[in-house]
mmCIF file of C-alpha atoms and ligand atoms in Angstrom:
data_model
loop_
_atom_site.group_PDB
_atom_site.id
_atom_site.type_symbol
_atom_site.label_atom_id
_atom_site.label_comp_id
_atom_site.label_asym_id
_atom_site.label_seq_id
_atom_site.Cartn_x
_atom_site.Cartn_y
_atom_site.Cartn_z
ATOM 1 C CA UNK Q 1 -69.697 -23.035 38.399
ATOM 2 C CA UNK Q 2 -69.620 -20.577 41.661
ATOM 3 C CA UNK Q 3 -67.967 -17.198 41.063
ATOM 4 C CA UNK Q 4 -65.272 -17.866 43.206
ATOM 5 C CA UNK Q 5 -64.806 -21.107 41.003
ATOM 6 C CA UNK Q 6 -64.615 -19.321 37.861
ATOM 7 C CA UNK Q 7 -61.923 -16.346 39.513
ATOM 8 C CA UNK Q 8 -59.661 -19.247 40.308
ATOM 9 C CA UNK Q 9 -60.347 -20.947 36.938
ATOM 10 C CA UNK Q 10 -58.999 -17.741 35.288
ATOM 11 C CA UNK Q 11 -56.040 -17.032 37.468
ATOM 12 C CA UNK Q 12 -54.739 -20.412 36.646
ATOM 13 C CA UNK Q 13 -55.511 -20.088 32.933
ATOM 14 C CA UNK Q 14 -53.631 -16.735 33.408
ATOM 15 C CA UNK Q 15 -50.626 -18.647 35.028
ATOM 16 C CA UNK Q 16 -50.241 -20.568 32.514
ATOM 17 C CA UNK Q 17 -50.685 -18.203 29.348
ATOM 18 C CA UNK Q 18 -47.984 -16.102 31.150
ATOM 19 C CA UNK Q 19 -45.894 -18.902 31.737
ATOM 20 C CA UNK Q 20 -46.212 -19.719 27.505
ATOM 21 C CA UNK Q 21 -45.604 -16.302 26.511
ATOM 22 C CA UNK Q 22 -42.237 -16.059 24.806
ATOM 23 C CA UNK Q 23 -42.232 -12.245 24.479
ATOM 24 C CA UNK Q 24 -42.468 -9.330 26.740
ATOM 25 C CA UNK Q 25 -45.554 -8.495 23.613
ATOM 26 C CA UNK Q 26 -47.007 -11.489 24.289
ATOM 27 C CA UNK Q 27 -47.442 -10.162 27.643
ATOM 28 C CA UNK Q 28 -48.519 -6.753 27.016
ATOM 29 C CA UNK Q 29 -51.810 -8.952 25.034
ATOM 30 C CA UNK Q 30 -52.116 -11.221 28.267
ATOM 31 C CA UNK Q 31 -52.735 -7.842 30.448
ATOM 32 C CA UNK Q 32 -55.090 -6.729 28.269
ATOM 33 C CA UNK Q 33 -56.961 -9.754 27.422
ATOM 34 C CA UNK Q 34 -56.988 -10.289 31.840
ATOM 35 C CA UNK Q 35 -57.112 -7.235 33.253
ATOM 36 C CA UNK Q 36 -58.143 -4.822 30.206
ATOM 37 C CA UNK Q 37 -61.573 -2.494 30.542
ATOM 38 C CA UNK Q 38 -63.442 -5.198 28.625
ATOM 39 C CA UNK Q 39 -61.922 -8.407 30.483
ATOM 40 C CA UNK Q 40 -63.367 -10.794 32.336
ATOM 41 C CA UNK Q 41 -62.147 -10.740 35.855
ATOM 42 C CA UNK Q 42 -62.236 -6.779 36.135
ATOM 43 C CA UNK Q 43 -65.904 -6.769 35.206
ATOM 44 C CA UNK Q 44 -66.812 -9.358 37.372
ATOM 45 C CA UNK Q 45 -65.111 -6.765 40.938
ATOM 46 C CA UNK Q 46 -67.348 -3.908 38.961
ATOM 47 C CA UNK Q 47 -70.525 -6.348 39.399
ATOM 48 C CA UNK Q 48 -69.951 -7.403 42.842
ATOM 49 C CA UNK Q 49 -72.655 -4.427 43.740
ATOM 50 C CA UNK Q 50 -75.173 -6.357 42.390
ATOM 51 C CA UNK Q 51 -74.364 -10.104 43.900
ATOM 52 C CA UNK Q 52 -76.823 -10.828 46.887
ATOM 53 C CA UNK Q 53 -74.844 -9.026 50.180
ATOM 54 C CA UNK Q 54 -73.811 -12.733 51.873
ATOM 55 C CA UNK Q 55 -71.604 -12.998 48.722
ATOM 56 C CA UNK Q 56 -70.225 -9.657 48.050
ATOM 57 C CA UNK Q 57 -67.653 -9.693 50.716
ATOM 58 C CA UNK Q 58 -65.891 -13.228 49.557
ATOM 59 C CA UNK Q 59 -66.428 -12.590 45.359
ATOM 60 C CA UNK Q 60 -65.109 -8.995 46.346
ATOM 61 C CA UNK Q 61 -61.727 -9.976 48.180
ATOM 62 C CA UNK Q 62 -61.235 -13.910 45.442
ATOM 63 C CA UNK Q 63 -61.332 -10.962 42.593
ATOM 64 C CA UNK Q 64 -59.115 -8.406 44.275
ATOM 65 C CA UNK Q 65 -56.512 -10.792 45.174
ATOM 66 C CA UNK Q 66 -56.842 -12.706 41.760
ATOM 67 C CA UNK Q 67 -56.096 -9.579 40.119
ATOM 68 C CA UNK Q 68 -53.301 -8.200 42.060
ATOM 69 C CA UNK Q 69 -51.649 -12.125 41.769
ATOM 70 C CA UNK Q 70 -52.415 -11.794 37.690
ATOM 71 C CA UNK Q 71 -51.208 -7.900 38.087
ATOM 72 C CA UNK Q 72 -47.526 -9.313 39.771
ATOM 73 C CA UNK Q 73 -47.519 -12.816 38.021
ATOM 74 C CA UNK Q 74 -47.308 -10.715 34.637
ATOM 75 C CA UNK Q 75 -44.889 -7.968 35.756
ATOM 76 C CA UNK Q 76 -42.524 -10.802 36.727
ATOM 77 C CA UNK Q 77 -42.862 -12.504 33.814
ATOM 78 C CA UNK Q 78 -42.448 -9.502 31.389
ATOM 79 C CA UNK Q 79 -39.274 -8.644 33.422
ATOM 80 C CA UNK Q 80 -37.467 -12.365 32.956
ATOM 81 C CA UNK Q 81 -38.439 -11.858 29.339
ATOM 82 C CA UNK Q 82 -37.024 -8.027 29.150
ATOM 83 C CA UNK Q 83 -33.843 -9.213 30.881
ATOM 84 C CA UNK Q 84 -33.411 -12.396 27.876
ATOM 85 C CA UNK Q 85 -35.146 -10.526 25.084
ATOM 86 C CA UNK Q 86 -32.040 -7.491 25.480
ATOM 87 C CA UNK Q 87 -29.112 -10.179 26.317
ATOM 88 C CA UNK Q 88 -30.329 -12.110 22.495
ATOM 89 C CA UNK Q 89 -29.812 -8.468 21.212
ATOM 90 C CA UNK Q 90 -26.221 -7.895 22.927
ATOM 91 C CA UNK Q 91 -25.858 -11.091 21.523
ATOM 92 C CA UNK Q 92 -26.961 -10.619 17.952
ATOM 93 C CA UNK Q 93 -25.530 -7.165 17.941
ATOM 94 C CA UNK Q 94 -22.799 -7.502 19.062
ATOM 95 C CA UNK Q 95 -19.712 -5.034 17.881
ATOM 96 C CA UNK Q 96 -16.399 -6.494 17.525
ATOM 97 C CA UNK Q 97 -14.028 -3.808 17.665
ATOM 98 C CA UNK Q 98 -10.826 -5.573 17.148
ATOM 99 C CA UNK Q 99 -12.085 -6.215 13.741
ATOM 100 C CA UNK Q 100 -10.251 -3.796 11.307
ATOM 101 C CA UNK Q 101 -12.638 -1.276 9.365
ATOM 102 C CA UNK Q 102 -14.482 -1.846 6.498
ATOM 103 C CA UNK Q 103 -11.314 -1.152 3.653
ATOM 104 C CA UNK Q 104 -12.260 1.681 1.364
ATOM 105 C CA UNK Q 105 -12.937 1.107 -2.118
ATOM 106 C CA UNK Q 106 -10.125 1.357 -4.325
ATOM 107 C CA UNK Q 107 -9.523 4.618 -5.484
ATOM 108 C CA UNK Q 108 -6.701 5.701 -7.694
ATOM 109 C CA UNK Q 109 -3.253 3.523 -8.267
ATOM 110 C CA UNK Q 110 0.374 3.813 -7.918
ATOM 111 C CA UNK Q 111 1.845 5.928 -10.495
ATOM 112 C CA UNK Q 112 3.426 4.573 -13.497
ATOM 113 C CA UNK Q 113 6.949 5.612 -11.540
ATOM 114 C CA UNK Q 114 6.727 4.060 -8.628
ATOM 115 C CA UNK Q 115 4.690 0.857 -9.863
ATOM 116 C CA UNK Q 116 8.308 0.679 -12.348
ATOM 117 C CA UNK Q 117 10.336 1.596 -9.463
ATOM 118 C CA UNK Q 118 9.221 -1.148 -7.569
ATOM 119 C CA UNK Q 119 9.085 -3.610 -10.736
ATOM 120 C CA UNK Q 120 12.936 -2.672 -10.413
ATOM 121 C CA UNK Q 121 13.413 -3.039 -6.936
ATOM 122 C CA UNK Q 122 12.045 -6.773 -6.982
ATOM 123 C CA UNK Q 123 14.212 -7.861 -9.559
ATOM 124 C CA UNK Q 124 17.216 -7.092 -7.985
ATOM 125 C CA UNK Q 125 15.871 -8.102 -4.223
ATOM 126 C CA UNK Q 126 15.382 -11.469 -5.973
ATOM 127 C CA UNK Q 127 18.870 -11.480 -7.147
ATOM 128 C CA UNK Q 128 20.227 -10.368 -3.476
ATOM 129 C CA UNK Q 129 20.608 -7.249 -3.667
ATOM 130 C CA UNK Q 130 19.488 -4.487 -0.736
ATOM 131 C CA UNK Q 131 17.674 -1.452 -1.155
ATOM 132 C CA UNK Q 132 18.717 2.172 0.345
ATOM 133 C CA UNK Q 133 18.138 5.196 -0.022
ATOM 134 C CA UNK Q 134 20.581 8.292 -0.009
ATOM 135 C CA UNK Q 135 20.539 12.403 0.510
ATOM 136 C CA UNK Q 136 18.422 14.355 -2.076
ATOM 137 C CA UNK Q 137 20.633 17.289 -0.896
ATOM 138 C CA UNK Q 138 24.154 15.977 -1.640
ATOM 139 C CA UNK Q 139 27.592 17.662 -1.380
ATOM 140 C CA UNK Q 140 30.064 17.979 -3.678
ATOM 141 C CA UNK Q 141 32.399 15.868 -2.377
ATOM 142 C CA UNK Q 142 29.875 12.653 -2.508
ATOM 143 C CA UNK Q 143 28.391 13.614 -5.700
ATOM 144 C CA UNK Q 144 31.711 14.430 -7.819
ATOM 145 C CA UNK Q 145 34.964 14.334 -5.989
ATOM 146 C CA UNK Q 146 34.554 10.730 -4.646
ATOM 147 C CA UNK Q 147 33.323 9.252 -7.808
ATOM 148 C CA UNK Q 148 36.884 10.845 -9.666
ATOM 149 C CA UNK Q 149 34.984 13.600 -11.682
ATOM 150 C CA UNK Q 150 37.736 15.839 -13.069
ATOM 151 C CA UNK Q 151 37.789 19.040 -11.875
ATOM 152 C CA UNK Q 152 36.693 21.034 -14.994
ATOM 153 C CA UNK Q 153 33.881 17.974 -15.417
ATOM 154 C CA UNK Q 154 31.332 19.859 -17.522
ATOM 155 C CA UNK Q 155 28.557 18.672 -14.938
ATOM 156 C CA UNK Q 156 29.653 20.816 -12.422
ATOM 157 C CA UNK Q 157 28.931 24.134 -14.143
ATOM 158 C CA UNK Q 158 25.874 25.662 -12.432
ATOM 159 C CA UNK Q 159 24.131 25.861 -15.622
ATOM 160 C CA UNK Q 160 24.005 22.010 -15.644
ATOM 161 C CA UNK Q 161 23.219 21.313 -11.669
ATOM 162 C CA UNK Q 162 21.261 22.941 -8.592
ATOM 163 C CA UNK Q 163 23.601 24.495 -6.414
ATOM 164 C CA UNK Q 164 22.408 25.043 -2.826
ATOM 165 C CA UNK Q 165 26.035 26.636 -1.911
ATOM 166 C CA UNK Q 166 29.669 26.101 -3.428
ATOM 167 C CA UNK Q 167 30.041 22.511 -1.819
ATOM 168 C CA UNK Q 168 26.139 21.627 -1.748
ATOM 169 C CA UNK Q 169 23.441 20.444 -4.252
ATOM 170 C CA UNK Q 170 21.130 18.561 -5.590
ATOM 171 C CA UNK Q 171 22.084 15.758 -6.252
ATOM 172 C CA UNK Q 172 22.657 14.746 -10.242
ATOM 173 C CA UNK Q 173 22.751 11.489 -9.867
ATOM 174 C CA UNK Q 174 22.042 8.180 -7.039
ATOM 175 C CA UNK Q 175 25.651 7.171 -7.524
ATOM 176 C CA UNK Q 176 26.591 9.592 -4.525
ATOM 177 C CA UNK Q 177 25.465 6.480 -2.767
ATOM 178 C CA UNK Q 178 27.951 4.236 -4.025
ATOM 179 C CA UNK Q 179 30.529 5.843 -1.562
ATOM 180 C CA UNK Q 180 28.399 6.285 1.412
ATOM 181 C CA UNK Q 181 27.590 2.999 1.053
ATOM 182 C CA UNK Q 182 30.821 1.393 0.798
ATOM 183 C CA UNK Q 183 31.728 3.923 4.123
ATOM 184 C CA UNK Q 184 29.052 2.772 6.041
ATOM 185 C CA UNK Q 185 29.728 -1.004 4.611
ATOM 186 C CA UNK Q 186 32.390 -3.255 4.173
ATOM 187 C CA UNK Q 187 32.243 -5.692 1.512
ATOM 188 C CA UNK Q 188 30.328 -7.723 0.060
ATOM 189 C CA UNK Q 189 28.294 -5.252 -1.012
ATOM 190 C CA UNK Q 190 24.973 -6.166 -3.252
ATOM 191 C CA UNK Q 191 22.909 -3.055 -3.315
ATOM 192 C CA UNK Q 192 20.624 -0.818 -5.396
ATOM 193 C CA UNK Q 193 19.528 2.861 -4.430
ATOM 194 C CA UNK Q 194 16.491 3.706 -5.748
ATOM 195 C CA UNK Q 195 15.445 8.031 -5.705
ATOM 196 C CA UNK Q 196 14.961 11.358 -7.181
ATOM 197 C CA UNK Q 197 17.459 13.493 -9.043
ATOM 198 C CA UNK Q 198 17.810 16.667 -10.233
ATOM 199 C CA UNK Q 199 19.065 18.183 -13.263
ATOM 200 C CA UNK Q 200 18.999 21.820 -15.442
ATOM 201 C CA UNK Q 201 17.036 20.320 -17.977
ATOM 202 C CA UNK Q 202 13.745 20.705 -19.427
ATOM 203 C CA UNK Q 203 12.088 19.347 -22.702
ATOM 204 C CA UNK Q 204 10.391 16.193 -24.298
ATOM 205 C CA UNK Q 205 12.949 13.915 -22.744
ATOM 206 C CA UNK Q 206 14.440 16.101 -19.946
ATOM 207 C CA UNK Q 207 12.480 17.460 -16.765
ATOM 208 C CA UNK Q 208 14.448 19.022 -13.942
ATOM 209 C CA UNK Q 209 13.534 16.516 -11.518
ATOM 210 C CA UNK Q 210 13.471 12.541 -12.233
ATOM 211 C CA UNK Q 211 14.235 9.363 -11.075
ATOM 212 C CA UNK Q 212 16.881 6.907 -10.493
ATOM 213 C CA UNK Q 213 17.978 3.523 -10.072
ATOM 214 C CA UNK Q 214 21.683 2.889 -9.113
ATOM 215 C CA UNK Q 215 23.284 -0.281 -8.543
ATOM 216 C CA UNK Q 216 26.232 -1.684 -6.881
ATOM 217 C CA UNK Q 217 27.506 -4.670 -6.301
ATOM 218 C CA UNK Q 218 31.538 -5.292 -4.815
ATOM 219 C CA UNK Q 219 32.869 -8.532 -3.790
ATOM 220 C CA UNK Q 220 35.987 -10.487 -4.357
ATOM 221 C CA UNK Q 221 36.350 -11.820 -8.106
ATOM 222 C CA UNK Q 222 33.758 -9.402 -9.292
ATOM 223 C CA UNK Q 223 34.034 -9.282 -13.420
ATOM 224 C CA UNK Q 224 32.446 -7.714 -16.551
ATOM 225 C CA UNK Q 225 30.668 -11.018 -16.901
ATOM 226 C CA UNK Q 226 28.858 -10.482 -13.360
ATOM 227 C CA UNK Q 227 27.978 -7.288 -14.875
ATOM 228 C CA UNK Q 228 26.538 -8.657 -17.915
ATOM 229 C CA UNK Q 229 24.421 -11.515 -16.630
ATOM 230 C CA UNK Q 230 23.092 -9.496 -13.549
ATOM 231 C CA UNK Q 231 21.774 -6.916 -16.199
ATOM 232 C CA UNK Q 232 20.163 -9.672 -19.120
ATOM 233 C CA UNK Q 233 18.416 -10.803 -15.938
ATOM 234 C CA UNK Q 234 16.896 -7.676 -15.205
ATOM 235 C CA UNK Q 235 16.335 -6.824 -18.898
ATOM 236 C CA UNK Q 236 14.198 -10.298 -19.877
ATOM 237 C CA UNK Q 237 12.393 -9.574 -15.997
ATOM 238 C CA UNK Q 238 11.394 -6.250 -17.060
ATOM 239 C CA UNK Q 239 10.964 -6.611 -21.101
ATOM 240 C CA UNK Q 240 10.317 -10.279 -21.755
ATOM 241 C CA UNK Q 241 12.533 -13.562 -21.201
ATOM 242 C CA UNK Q 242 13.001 -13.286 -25.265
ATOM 243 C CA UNK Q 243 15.483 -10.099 -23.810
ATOM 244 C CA UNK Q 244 19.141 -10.245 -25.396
ATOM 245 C CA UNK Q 245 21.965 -6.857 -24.000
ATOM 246 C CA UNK Q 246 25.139 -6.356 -25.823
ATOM 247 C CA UNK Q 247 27.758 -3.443 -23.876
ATOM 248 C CA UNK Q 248 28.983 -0.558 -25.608
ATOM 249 C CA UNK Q 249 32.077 1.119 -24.412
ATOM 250 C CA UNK Q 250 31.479 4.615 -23.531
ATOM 251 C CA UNK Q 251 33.209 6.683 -20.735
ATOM 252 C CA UNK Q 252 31.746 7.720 -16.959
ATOM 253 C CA UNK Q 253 34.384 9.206 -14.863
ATOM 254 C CA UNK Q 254 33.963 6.310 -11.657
ATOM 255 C CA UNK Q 255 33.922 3.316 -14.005
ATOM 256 C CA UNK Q 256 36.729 1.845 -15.783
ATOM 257 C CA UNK Q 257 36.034 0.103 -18.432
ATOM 258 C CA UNK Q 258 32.351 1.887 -18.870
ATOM 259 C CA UNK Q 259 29.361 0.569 -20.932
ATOM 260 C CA UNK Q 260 26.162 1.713 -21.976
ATOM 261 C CA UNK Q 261 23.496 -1.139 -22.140
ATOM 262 C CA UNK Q 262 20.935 -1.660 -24.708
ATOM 263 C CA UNK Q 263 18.113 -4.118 -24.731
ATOM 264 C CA UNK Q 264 17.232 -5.830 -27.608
ATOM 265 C CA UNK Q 265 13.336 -4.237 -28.900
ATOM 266 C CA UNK Q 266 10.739 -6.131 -27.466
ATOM 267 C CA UNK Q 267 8.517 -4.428 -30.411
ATOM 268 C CA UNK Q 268 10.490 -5.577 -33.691
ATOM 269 C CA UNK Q 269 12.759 -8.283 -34.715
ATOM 270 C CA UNK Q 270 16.183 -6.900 -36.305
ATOM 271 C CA UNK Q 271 14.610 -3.476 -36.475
ATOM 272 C CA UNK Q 272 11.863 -4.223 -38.665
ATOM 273 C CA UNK Q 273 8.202 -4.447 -37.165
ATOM 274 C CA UNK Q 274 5.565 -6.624 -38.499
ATOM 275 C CA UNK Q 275 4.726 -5.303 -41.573
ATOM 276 C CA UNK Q 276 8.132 -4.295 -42.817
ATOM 277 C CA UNK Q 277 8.564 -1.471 -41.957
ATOM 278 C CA UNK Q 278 11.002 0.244 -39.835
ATOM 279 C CA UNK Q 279 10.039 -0.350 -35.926
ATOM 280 C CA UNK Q 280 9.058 3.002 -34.627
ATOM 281 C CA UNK Q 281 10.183 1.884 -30.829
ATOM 282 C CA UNK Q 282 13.908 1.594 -31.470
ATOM 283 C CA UNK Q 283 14.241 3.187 -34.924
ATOM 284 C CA UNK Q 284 15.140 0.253 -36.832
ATOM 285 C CA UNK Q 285 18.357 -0.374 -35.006
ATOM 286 C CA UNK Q 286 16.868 -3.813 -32.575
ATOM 287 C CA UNK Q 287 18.234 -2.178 -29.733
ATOM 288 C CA UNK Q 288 17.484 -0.069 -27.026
ATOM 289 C CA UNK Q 289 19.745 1.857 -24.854
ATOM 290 C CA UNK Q 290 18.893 1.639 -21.192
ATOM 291 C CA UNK Q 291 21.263 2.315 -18.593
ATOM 292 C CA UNK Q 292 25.222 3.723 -17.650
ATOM 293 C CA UNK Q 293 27.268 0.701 -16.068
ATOM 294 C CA UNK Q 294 30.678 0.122 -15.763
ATOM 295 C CA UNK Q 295 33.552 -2.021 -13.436
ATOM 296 C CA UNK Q 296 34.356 0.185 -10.097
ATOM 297 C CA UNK Q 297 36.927 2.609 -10.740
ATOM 298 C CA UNK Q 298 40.110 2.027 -8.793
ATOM 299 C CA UNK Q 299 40.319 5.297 -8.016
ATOM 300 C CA UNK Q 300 36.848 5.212 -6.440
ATOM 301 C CA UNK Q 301 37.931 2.065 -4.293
ATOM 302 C CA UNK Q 302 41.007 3.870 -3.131
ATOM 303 C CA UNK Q 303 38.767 6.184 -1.461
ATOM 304 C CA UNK Q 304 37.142 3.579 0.702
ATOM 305 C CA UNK Q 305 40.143 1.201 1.106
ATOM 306 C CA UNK Q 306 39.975 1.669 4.805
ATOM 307 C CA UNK Q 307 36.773 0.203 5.326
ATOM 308 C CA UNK Q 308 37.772 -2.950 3.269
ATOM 309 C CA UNK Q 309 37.439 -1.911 -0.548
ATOM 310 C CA UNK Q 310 41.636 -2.661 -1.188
ATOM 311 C CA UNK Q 311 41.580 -2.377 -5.260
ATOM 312 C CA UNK Q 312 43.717 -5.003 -4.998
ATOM 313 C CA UNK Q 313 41.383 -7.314 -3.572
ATOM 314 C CA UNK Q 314 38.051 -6.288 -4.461
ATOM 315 C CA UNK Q 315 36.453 -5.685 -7.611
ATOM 316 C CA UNK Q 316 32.859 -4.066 -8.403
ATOM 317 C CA UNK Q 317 30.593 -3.358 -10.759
ATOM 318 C CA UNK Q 318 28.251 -0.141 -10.605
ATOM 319 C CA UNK Q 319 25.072 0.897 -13.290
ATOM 320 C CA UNK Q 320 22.810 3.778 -13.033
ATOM 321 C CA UNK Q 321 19.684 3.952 -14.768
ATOM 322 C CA UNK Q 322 16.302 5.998 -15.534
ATOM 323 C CA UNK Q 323 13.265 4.966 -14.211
ATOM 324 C CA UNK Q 324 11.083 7.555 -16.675
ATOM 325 C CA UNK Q 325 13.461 6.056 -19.552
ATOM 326 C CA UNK Q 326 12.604 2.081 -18.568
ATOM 327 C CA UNK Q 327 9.068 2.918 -18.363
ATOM 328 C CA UNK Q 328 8.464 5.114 -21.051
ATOM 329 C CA UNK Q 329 10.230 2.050 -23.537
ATOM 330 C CA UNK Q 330 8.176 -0.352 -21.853
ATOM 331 C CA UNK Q 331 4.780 1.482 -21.919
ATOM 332 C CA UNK Q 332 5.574 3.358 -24.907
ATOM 333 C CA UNK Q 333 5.123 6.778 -23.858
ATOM 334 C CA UNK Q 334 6.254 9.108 -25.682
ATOM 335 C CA UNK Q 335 6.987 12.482 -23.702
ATOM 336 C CA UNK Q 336 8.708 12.430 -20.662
ATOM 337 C CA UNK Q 337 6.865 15.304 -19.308
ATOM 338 C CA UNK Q 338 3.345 13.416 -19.354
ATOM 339 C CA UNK Q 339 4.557 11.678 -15.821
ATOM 340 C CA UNK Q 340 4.568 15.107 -14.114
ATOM 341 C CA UNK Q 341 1.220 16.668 -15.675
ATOM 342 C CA UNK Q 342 -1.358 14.637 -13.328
ATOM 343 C CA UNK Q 343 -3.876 14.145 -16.182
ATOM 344 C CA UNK Q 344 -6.175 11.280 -15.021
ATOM 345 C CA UNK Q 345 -6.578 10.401 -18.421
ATOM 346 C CA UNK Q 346 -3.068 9.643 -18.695
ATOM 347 C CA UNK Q 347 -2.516 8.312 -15.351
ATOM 348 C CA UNK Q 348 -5.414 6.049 -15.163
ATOM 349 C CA UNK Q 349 -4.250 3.908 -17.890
ATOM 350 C CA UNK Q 350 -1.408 1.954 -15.823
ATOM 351 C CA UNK Q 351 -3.488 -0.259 -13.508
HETATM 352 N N1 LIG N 1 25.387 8.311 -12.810
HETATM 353 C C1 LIG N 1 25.279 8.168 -14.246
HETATM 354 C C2 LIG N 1 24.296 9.209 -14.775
HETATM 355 O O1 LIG N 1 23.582 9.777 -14.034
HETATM 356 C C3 LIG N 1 24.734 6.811 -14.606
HETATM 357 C C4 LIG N 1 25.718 5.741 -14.294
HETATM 358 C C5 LIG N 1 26.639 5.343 -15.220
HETATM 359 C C6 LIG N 1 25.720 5.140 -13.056
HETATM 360 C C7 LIG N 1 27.558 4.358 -14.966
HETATM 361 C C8 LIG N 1 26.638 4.133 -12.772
HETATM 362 C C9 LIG N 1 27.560 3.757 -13.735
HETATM 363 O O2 LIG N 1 26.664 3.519 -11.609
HETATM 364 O O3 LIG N 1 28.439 2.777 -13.448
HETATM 365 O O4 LIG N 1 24.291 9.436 -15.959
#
């Protein structure tokens, strides 16, 4: 085979290597296996000097122009497969940043209080009731006057309550609410107020700040027996469908008749636990006192009658209870003041 022969023998084998080659690598070998110091086709220009002088001139100018075609031929080639080997990265890299972030790992939980507190609040959304939320700083008016507290009632004394001034605060109680509620609202009212509360008070069952739940509910035909069945509901949601309440009378200055509620143990039968013995949970009585309730006082409703709460046509029913005290019975925890101490070791156990 002539020279010039062989030159266009390896440009075409060149072509087609180049046209093969499925990386801009591949090409980077090509170069070097067709133009590299120890190729072929570059030798064969460096050994022109010694071809007889008739040929020089035609093997010299075939292998120039050979290489400069192989030279371009590759450079194009390695660009097409630049420009595809980066889009299959865009591609296969791609960032989607509509995606959320990667969630953190759990860490911590919700506190015993609120994980109760909101035990509470989905009973009584599933019974109809709303959920609001009233003034931590209250006045006196809202906190005593409107809910019929006599004058010389001993929780007004400033060694019982927080007083910001003479007519404001903090609030003793969530059944401030109950009016502003029934100002803002005309009946029917279903509603619970869920929040903090502040007292004079410290030891194993009394810390100066704690938490309540208060309920209302005003309609027309409200009775006693409303009052009863909303509150065995609650008790058998929160302590176990086995739940019985019986009402005691007892005396709260805006209800009239008022109750306290007690659950019957979830940890005994009767009183006595499993072996006998006295049940340590409700000390042998089979009951367990949970909450303040009571029908509306008239007097309360008087106070409101302009926005629709005429004693004579509406009736309500109102309770009030602690969240510490519902989940301290129904975690069995015995000191009040463990809620407030923000010992892991304590915390941690309410998952
Ligand atoms: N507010 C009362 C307290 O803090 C609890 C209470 C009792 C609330 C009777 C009520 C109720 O709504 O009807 O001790």
């Amino acid at each position: 085979m002539s020279v010039t022969d062989r030159i266009e023998q390896l440009e075409r084998e060149a072509q087609a290597a180049a046209a093969a080659a499925a990386s801009t690598v591949a090409i980077e070998e090509l170069r070097v296996r067709y133009l590299g110091r120890r190729a072929e086709l570059p030798n064969l220009l460096r050994d022109v000097a010694q071809l007889p002088t008739d040929q020089r001139g035609a093997v010299g100018s075939a292998a120039n122009r050979a290489r400069k075609e192989i030279e371009a031929l590759l450079e194009r080639r390695a660009g097409e497969l630049a420009v595809a080997e980066l889009e299959a990265r865009l591609r296969s890299e791609r960032v989607d940043v509509t995606l959320p972030g990667d969630p953190l790992p759990a860490i911590g939980r919700l506190h015993l209080i609120t994980q109760t507190r909101r035990e509470i609040e989905d009973v009584f959304i599933g019974l109809g009731f709303n959920v609001a939320e009233g003034p931590e700083i209250e006045s006196v008016h809202y906190n005593f006057d409107a809910l019929n507290h006599d004058p010389q009632h001993p929780a007004r004394a400033w060694t019982d309550t927080f007083y910001v001034t003479d007519e404001v605060l903090l609030r003793t109680h969530t059944s401030p609410m109950q009016v502003r509620a029934m100002e803002r609202t005309p009946p029917p009212l279903y509603l619970i107020v869920p929040g903090r509360v502040y007292r004079r008070d410290s030891d194993v069952t009394h810390t100066p700040q704690f938490h309540q739940v208060e309920g209302l509910a005003v309609d027309e035909d409200i009775t006693l027996a409303d009052l009863k069945g909303t509150l065995l509901e609650f008790a058998r949601a929160i302590f176990g469908a086995e739940r019985e309440v019986r009402l005691r009378p007892h005396f709260f200055p805006f209800t009239e008749p008022s109750v306290e509620v007690d659950v019957s143990c979830f940890a005994c039968s009767g009183g006595l636990a499993a072996g006998g013995e006295r049940c340590g949970i409700c000390k042998g009585t089979g009951w367990l006192e949970i909450l303040g309730s009571g029908m509306v006082d008239p007097n309360v409703l008087a106070g409101v009658a302009a926005n629709g709460y005429d004693p004579e046509r509406v009736q309500g029913f109102a309770f009030g209870m602690g969240i510490e005290r519902i989940a301290m019975l129904k975690h069995g925890v015995s000191d009040l003041r463990l809620f407030y101490d923000n010992d892991v070791r304590f915390l941690e156990q309410f998952a």
